[in-house]
Every structure is written in C-alpha cells, then in structure tokens.
mmCIF file of C-alpha atoms in Angstrom:
data_model
loop_
_atom_site.group_PDB
_atom_site.id
_atom_site.type_symbol
_atom_site.label_atom_id
_atom_site.label_comp_id
_atom_site.label_asym_id
_atom_site.label_seq_id
_atom_site.Cartn_x
_atom_site.Cartn_y
_atom_site.Cartn_z
ATOM 1 C CA ASP A 40 56.492 81.008 39.985
ATOM 2 C CA GLN A 41 56.692 81.585 36.246
ATOM 3 C CA GLN A 42 59.843 83.566 35.518
ATOM 4 C CA VAL A 43 59.318 83.776 31.750
ATOM 5 C CA LYS A 44 55.853 84.677 30.535
ATOM 6 C CA GLN A 45 54.320 84.668 27.093
ATOM 7 C CA ASN A 46 50.899 86.141 27.708
ATOM 8 C CA SER A 47 49.483 85.559 24.243
ATOM 9 C CA PRO A 48 48.726 81.871 23.652
ATOM 10 C CA SER A 49 48.092 82.537 19.979
ATOM 11 C CA LEU A 50 48.560 85.115 17.233
ATOM 12 C CA SER A 51 47.189 85.227 13.699
ATOM 13 C CA VAL A 52 48.628 87.441 10.925
ATOM 14 C CA GLN A 53 48.366 87.776 7.170
ATOM 15 C CA GLU A 54 51.162 86.674 4.892
ATOM 16 C CA GLY A 55 53.529 89.553 4.169
ATOM 17 C CA ARG A 56 52.650 91.483 7.309
ATOM 18 C CA ILE A 57 54.701 91.792 10.494
ATOM 19 C CA SER A 58 54.383 89.267 13.324
ATOM 20 C CA ILE A 59 55.273 90.513 16.797
ATOM 21 C CA LEU A 60 55.629 87.981 19.587
ATOM 22 C CA ASN A 61 56.093 89.213 23.129
ATOM 23 C CA CYS A 62 57.783 87.869 26.231
ATOM 24 C CA ASP A 63 58.151 89.202 29.774
ATOM 25 C CA TYR A 64 60.499 88.015 32.480
ATOM 26 C CA THR A 65 60.723 88.597 36.206
ATOM 27 C CA ASN A 66 64.249 87.515 37.109
ATOM 28 C CA SER A 67 66.617 90.485 36.807
ATOM 29 C CA MET A 68 69.573 88.082 36.815
ATOM 30 C CA PHE A 69 68.689 86.779 33.348
ATOM 31 C CA ASP A 70 71.302 87.971 30.877
ATOM 32 C CA TYR A 71 70.808 85.828 27.780
ATOM 33 C CA PHE A 72 67.569 85.459 25.877
ATOM 34 C CA LEU A 73 66.584 83.174 23.033
ATOM 35 C CA TRP A 74 63.687 82.452 20.723
ATOM 36 C CA TYR A 75 62.865 78.961 19.503
ATOM 37 C CA LYS A 76 60.400 77.782 16.876
ATOM 38 C CA LYS A 77 58.650 74.448 17.262
ATOM 39 C CA TYR A 78 56.529 72.337 14.942
ATOM 40 C CA PRO A 79 54.277 69.581 16.377
ATOM 41 C CA ALA A 80 56.072 66.356 17.314
ATOM 42 C CA GLU A 81 59.485 67.893 16.619
ATOM 43 C CA GLY A 82 62.171 69.441 18.767
ATOM 44 C CA PRO A 83 62.470 73.231 19.047
ATOM 45 C CA THR A 84 64.739 74.928 16.545
ATOM 46 C CA PHE A 85 66.910 77.844 17.657
ATOM 47 C CA LEU A 86 66.016 81.087 15.873
ATOM 48 C CA ILE A 87 67.821 84.029 17.392
ATOM 49 C CA SER A 88 69.329 85.189 20.665
ATOM 50 C CA ILE A 89 70.326 88.385 22.401
ATOM 51 C CA SER A 90 72.677 89.195 25.250
ATOM 52 C CA SER A 91 71.640 91.690 27.902
ATOM 53 C CA ILE A 92 74.387 94.084 26.775
ATOM 54 C CA LYS A 93 72.455 94.675 23.560
ATOM 55 C CA ASP A 94 68.963 95.956 22.859
ATOM 56 C CA LYS A 95 68.536 94.610 19.340
ATOM 57 C CA ASN A 96 69.740 91.701 17.268
ATOM 58 C CA GLU A 97 68.802 91.034 13.678
ATOM 59 C CA ASP A 98 69.055 87.939 11.494
ATOM 60 C CA GLY A 99 67.338 88.117 8.139
ATOM 61 C CA ARG A 100 63.583 88.381 8.641
ATOM 62 C CA PHE A 101 63.924 87.958 12.413
ATOM 63 C CA THR A 102 64.707 90.741 14.866
ATOM 64 C CA VAL A 103 64.724 90.489 18.645
ATOM 65 C CA PHE A 104 64.351 93.596 20.809
ATOM 66 C CA LEU A 105 65.258 93.688 24.499
ATOM 67 C CA ASN A 106 63.992 96.307 26.959
ATOM 68 C CA LYS A 107 65.814 95.571 30.210
ATOM 69 C CA SER A 108 64.096 98.251 32.248
ATOM 70 C CA ALA A 109 60.709 96.792 31.363
ATOM 71 C CA LYS A 110 61.994 93.189 31.510
ATOM 72 C CA HIS A 111 60.455 92.659 28.109
ATOM 73 C CA LEU A 112 61.599 91.218 24.825
ATOM 74 C CA SER A 113 59.899 90.795 21.494
ATOM 75 C CA LEU A 114 60.462 88.898 18.282
ATOM 76 C CA HIS A 115 59.578 90.601 15.000
ATOM 77 C CA ILE A 116 59.155 88.575 11.829
ATOM 78 C CA VAL A 117 59.008 90.613 8.633
ATOM 79 C CA PRO A 118 57.584 89.673 6.217
ATOM 80 C CA SER A 119 55.630 86.791 7.703
ATOM 81 C CA GLN A 120 55.332 83.635 5.609
ATOM 82 C CA PRO A 121 52.953 80.654 5.910
ATOM 83 C CA GLY A 122 55.965 78.455 6.779
ATOM 84 C CA ASP A 123 56.472 80.574 9.887
ATOM 85 C CA SER A 124 53.324 79.050 11.373
ATOM 86 C CA ALA A 125 54.527 77.246 14.505
ATOM 87 C CA VAL A 126 54.768 77.602 18.267
ATOM 88 C CA TYR A 127 57.374 80.147 19.364
ATOM 89 C CA PHE A 128 59.067 79.819 22.732
ATOM 90 C CA CYS A 129 60.929 82.544 24.547
ATOM 91 C CA ALA A 130 63.726 81.368 26.867
ATOM 92 C CA ALA A 131 66.191 82.974 29.264
ATOM 93 C CA SER A 132 69.265 81.997 31.230
ATOM 94 C CA GLY A 133 71.652 83.423 33.800
ATOM 95 C CA GLY A 134 69.152 83.565 36.647
ATOM 96 C CA GLY A 135 71.657 83.194 39.442
ATOM 97 C CA GLY A 136 72.157 79.485 38.852
ATOM 98 C CA SER A 137 73.808 77.685 36.004
ATOM 99 C CA ASN A 138 74.433 79.819 32.966
ATOM 100 C CA TYR A 139 73.505 76.826 30.889
ATOM 101 C CA LYS A 140 70.036 76.285 32.275
ATOM 102 C CA LEU A 141 67.259 77.756 30.150
ATOM 103 C CA THR A 142 63.877 78.763 31.528
ATOM 104 C CA PHE A 143 61.119 78.666 28.909
ATOM 105 C CA GLY A 144 57.829 80.470 28.512
ATOM 106 C CA LYS A 145 54.679 78.502 27.620
ATOM 107 C CA GLY A 146 54.828 79.464 23.967
ATOM 108 C CA THR A 147 52.749 81.418 21.441
ATOM 109 C CA LEU A 148 51.113 79.690 18.491
ATOM 110 C CA LEU A 149 51.659 81.820 15.397
ATOM 111 C CA THR A 150 49.412 81.258 12.387
ATOM 112 C CA VAL A 151 50.305 83.039 9.160
ATOM 113 C CA ASN A 152 47.387 83.038 6.739
ATOM 114 C CA PRO A 153 48.020 83.038 2.969
ATOM 115 C CA ASP B 202 75.793 66.179 9.740
ATOM 116 C CA GLY B 203 76.043 66.622 13.477
ATOM 117 C CA GLY B 204 72.959 66.413 15.584
ATOM 118 C CA ILE B 205 71.044 64.892 18.449
ATOM 119 C CA THR B 206 69.320 61.551 18.089
ATOM 120 C CA GLN B 207 66.510 60.515 20.381
ATOM 121 C CA SER B 208 65.062 57.059 20.189
ATOM 122 C CA PRO B 209 62.493 55.746 19.929
ATOM 123 C CA LYS B 210 60.111 58.361 18.556
ATOM 124 C CA TYR B 211 57.120 56.745 20.297
ATOM 125 C CA LEU B 212 57.223 54.582 23.410
ATOM 126 C CA PHE B 213 54.424 52.795 25.217
ATOM 127 C CA ARG B 214 54.695 51.318 28.685
ATOM 128 C CA LYS B 215 52.476 49.889 31.365
ATOM 129 C CA GLU B 216 52.153 51.699 34.659
ATOM 130 C CA GLY B 217 54.685 50.503 37.211
ATOM 131 C CA GLN B 218 57.438 49.819 34.689
ATOM 132 C CA ASN B 219 60.654 51.775 34.432
ATOM 133 C CA VAL B 220 61.588 52.961 30.947
ATOM 134 C CA THR B 221 64.802 54.446 29.558
ATOM 135 C CA LEU B 222 64.866 57.074 26.821
ATOM 136 C CA SER B 223 67.967 57.290 24.676
ATOM 137 C CA CYS B 224 69.799 60.495 23.695
ATOM 138 C CA GLU B 225 72.997 60.604 21.654
ATOM 139 C CA GLN B 226 74.801 63.643 20.253
ATOM 140 C CA ASN B 227 77.735 63.987 17.878
ATOM 141 C CA LEU B 228 78.116 67.749 18.203
ATOM 142 C CA ASN B 229 81.005 67.404 20.673
ATOM 143 C CA HIS B 230 78.989 69.418 23.183
ATOM 144 C CA ASP B 231 79.882 69.194 26.838
ATOM 145 C CA ALA B 232 76.475 70.031 28.281
ATOM 146 C CA MET B 233 73.330 67.934 27.852
ATOM 147 C CA TYR B 234 69.781 68.396 29.107
ATOM 148 C CA TRP B 235 66.421 66.690 29.432
ATOM 149 C CA TYR B 236 63.215 68.687 29.165
ATOM 150 C CA ARG B 237 59.605 67.637 29.336
ATOM 151 C CA GLN B 238 56.736 69.258 27.434
ATOM 152 C CA ASP B 239 53.081 68.886 28.355
ATOM 153 C CA PRO B 240 50.148 70.324 26.360
ATOM 154 C CA GLY B 241 49.834 74.081 26.870
ATOM 155 C CA GLN B 242 53.005 74.144 28.904
ATOM 156 C CA GLY B 243 56.492 75.369 28.236
ATOM 157 C CA LEU B 244 59.509 73.139 28.421
ATOM 158 C CA ARG B 245 60.424 72.146 31.952
ATOM 159 C CA LEU B 246 63.932 71.055 32.893
ATOM 160 C CA ILE B 247 64.296 67.568 34.370
ATOM 161 C CA TYR B 248 68.068 67.075 34.614
ATOM 162 C CA TYR B 249 71.188 68.568 33.098
ATOM 163 C CA SER B 250 74.836 67.632 32.876
ATOM 164 C CA GLN B 251 77.719 69.972 32.210
ATOM 165 C CA ILE B 252 80.463 67.342 32.077
ATOM 166 C CA VAL B 253 80.844 63.574 32.013
ATOM 167 C CA ASN B 254 80.077 61.817 35.304
ATOM 168 C CA ASP B 255 78.327 64.871 36.720
ATOM 169 C CA PHE B 256 74.694 65.965 36.569
ATOM 170 C CA GLN B 257 72.274 68.198 38.449
ATOM 171 C CA LYS B 258 68.557 68.110 39.126
ATOM 172 C CA GLY B 259 66.378 70.518 37.245
ATOM 173 C CA ASP B 260 62.992 71.837 38.258
ATOM 174 C CA ILE B 261 61.060 68.552 38.040
ATOM 175 C CA ALA B 262 63.568 65.754 38.760
ATOM 176 C CA GLU B 263 61.352 63.649 41.025
ATOM 177 C CA GLY B 264 60.679 60.224 39.553
ATOM 178 C CA TYR B 265 63.508 60.472 37.015
ATOM 179 C CA SER B 266 67.144 59.391 36.938
ATOM 180 C CA VAL B 267 70.013 59.967 34.520
ATOM 181 C CA SER B 268 73.588 58.914 33.886
ATOM 182 C CA ARG B 269 76.430 60.558 31.969
ATOM 183 C CA GLU B 270 79.121 57.939 31.447
ATOM 184 C CA LYS B 271 80.071 59.184 28.001
ATOM 185 C CA LYS B 272 80.185 62.680 26.531
ATOM 186 C CA GLU B 273 77.927 61.639 23.669
ATOM 187 C CA SER B 274 75.185 59.971 25.683
ATOM 188 C CA PHE B 275 72.713 61.120 28.324
ATOM 189 C CA PRO B 276 69.958 58.508 28.880
ATOM 190 C CA LEU B 277 66.902 59.342 30.975
ATOM 191 C CA THR B 278 65.075 56.719 33.030
ATOM 192 C CA VAL B 279 61.452 57.379 33.872
ATOM 193 C CA THR B 280 60.783 55.375 37.005
ATOM 194 C CA SER B 281 57.528 54.049 38.393
ATOM 195 C CA ALA B 282 57.743 56.812 41.015
ATOM 196 C CA GLN B 283 56.973 59.473 38.401
ATOM 197 C CA LYS B 284 53.290 60.247 38.937
ATOM 198 C CA ASN B 285 52.471 61.615 35.472
ATOM 199 C CA PRO B 286 54.994 60.119 33.073
ATOM 200 C CA THR B 287 52.987 60.513 29.857
ATOM 201 C CA ALA B 288 54.603 63.449 28.044
ATOM 202 C CA PHE B 289 56.852 64.564 25.196
ATOM 203 C CA TYR B 290 60.498 64.319 26.252
ATOM 204 C CA LEU B 291 63.195 66.451 24.655
ATOM 205 C CA CYS B 292 66.933 66.045 24.907
ATOM 206 C CA ALA B 293 69.274 68.948 24.154
ATOM 207 C CA SER B 294 72.953 69.804 24.173
ATOM 208 C CA SER B 295 75.079 72.948 24.165
ATOM 209 C CA LYS B 296 78.663 74.115 24.282
ATOM 210 C CA GLN B 297 80.071 74.436 27.749
ATOM 211 C CA THR B 298 81.712 77.803 27.390
ATOM 212 C CA GLY B 299 80.031 81.147 27.038
ATOM 213 C CA LYS B 300 76.501 81.828 26.044
ATOM 214 C CA SER B 301 75.339 79.403 23.415
ATOM 215 C CA PRO B 302 71.938 78.086 22.358
ATOM 216 C CA LEU B 303 70.651 74.620 23.138
ATOM 217 C CA HIS B 304 70.243 72.275 20.214
ATOM 218 C CA PHE B 305 67.342 69.859 20.554
ATOM 219 C CA GLY B 306 66.579 66.380 19.334
ATOM 220 C CA ASN B 307 63.202 65.533 17.830
ATOM 221 C CA GLY B 308 61.804 64.129 21.031
ATOM 222 C CA THR B 309 60.275 60.926 22.340
ATOM 223 C CA ARG B 310 56.559 60.680 23.006
ATOM 224 C CA LEU B 311 56.066 58.426 26.043
ATOM 225 C CA THR B 312 52.633 57.045 26.808
ATOM 226 C CA VAL B 313 52.073 55.138 30.045
ATOM 227 C CA THR B 314 48.778 53.320 30.550
#
C-alpha cells in the first residue's frame, strides 16, 4: 500500500523554464510534507517543507504547493538550472504513528537540459 | 561543521555473514533512522530511534537489528536472515521536537555475494 505516490518517474525540461514535480498521498493523517533532492551515490538533501496548515511555501527558486482536498502537492522550480538535475523525493509524516517517521515516494528523475 | 557520517562508503560481504554499518552524528539530534533504497524504489524505513536506549521497527525490519547506546551513534546490523541485503543504506537524524526535516548521511552501498 503506497501512501505517497510520485506517478512520473522522469521529467525533462529546458534550462530557464519551470519544472513542476507532482506528488499524491492517500493518508489524510499526514500533516507535514517535504521535498528532497538526491544525486547518485549520495544521501538526500532537504529542499523545502510545508505544514498542512499552509497551502504554499516559498524558498528562493523553490515553491511547494499543497492541496489538502485533493491530497496533492507539487514542487515548482523556477528558473530550472542544469545543476537541478537529480532525483526528487516527496515525503510525508504524521500518518497516525510517529510524527518523526517519514514515508517517501519512489522519486522523479529531473533532467534540465542546457 | 555538523553532519552525519556513514562508514564505510562501500562494503562487500559473503552470504551468511552478519555485517554492521556505522552511523555517527554530531548534530545533537535526538532521533535517528535507517532507510534502505533499492533501484526504482523510494526510501523504506528499517528502524528508528527517538531517544537513547529505545528504538522501534520500521516497515522492513526483518533481518536487521540496531542499538542506540549513545545519542551520537546508531549502528545497523544486517544479519544473515535478511533475504535481499544488497542495497544502498541511508542513516538520518532529526530534532525530537516539532516538525523538522531529516538530515541524511551519504550512505553505504552494501553488496552481498
């Protein structure tokens, strides 16, 4: 039972354009959502998070949007840069168990072409 | 700089042998975690610990064991009972209070043949 789903295994965009990565969740108890970026053979790096009391959080080129009624969140990267090419994981916590346990999606490989 | 250190980066073992992966953090975080990543898969939680001398099973704890004798250290033992031990193992830590992100180490690639 996959509670966090990233339905696009990969995404390719041109440098300078917007990248939009999507994530859906099924557990209505989730109340904290995060995005991580991961390069091969390295650990994930935290990018941005959002609490369920908000619908938008912005940090520089990265913005996360949360639609609770649709159980959907998205990460927008504007403008996209070649260094943004990596696997992006969506994660959520608060699903009725430990608040400190994250459930991850399978990731989306973003490729930003020069 | 504070961070999480996992060692070694690459580890090779023969089938039937137990192996222990090291994880040390100097972030003064109370909570620590072990995740496993397989190709095309997300990160799956093996074990986590919110305080010293206490830990809980995650989603895929079978064939693994952990200890938390010190705040800074959370070693993971992959036992011979783990059916598919070859994977990329990631250790993480976080603050105990409130909502806070996990900070990850750079992982250990374990290959069992």
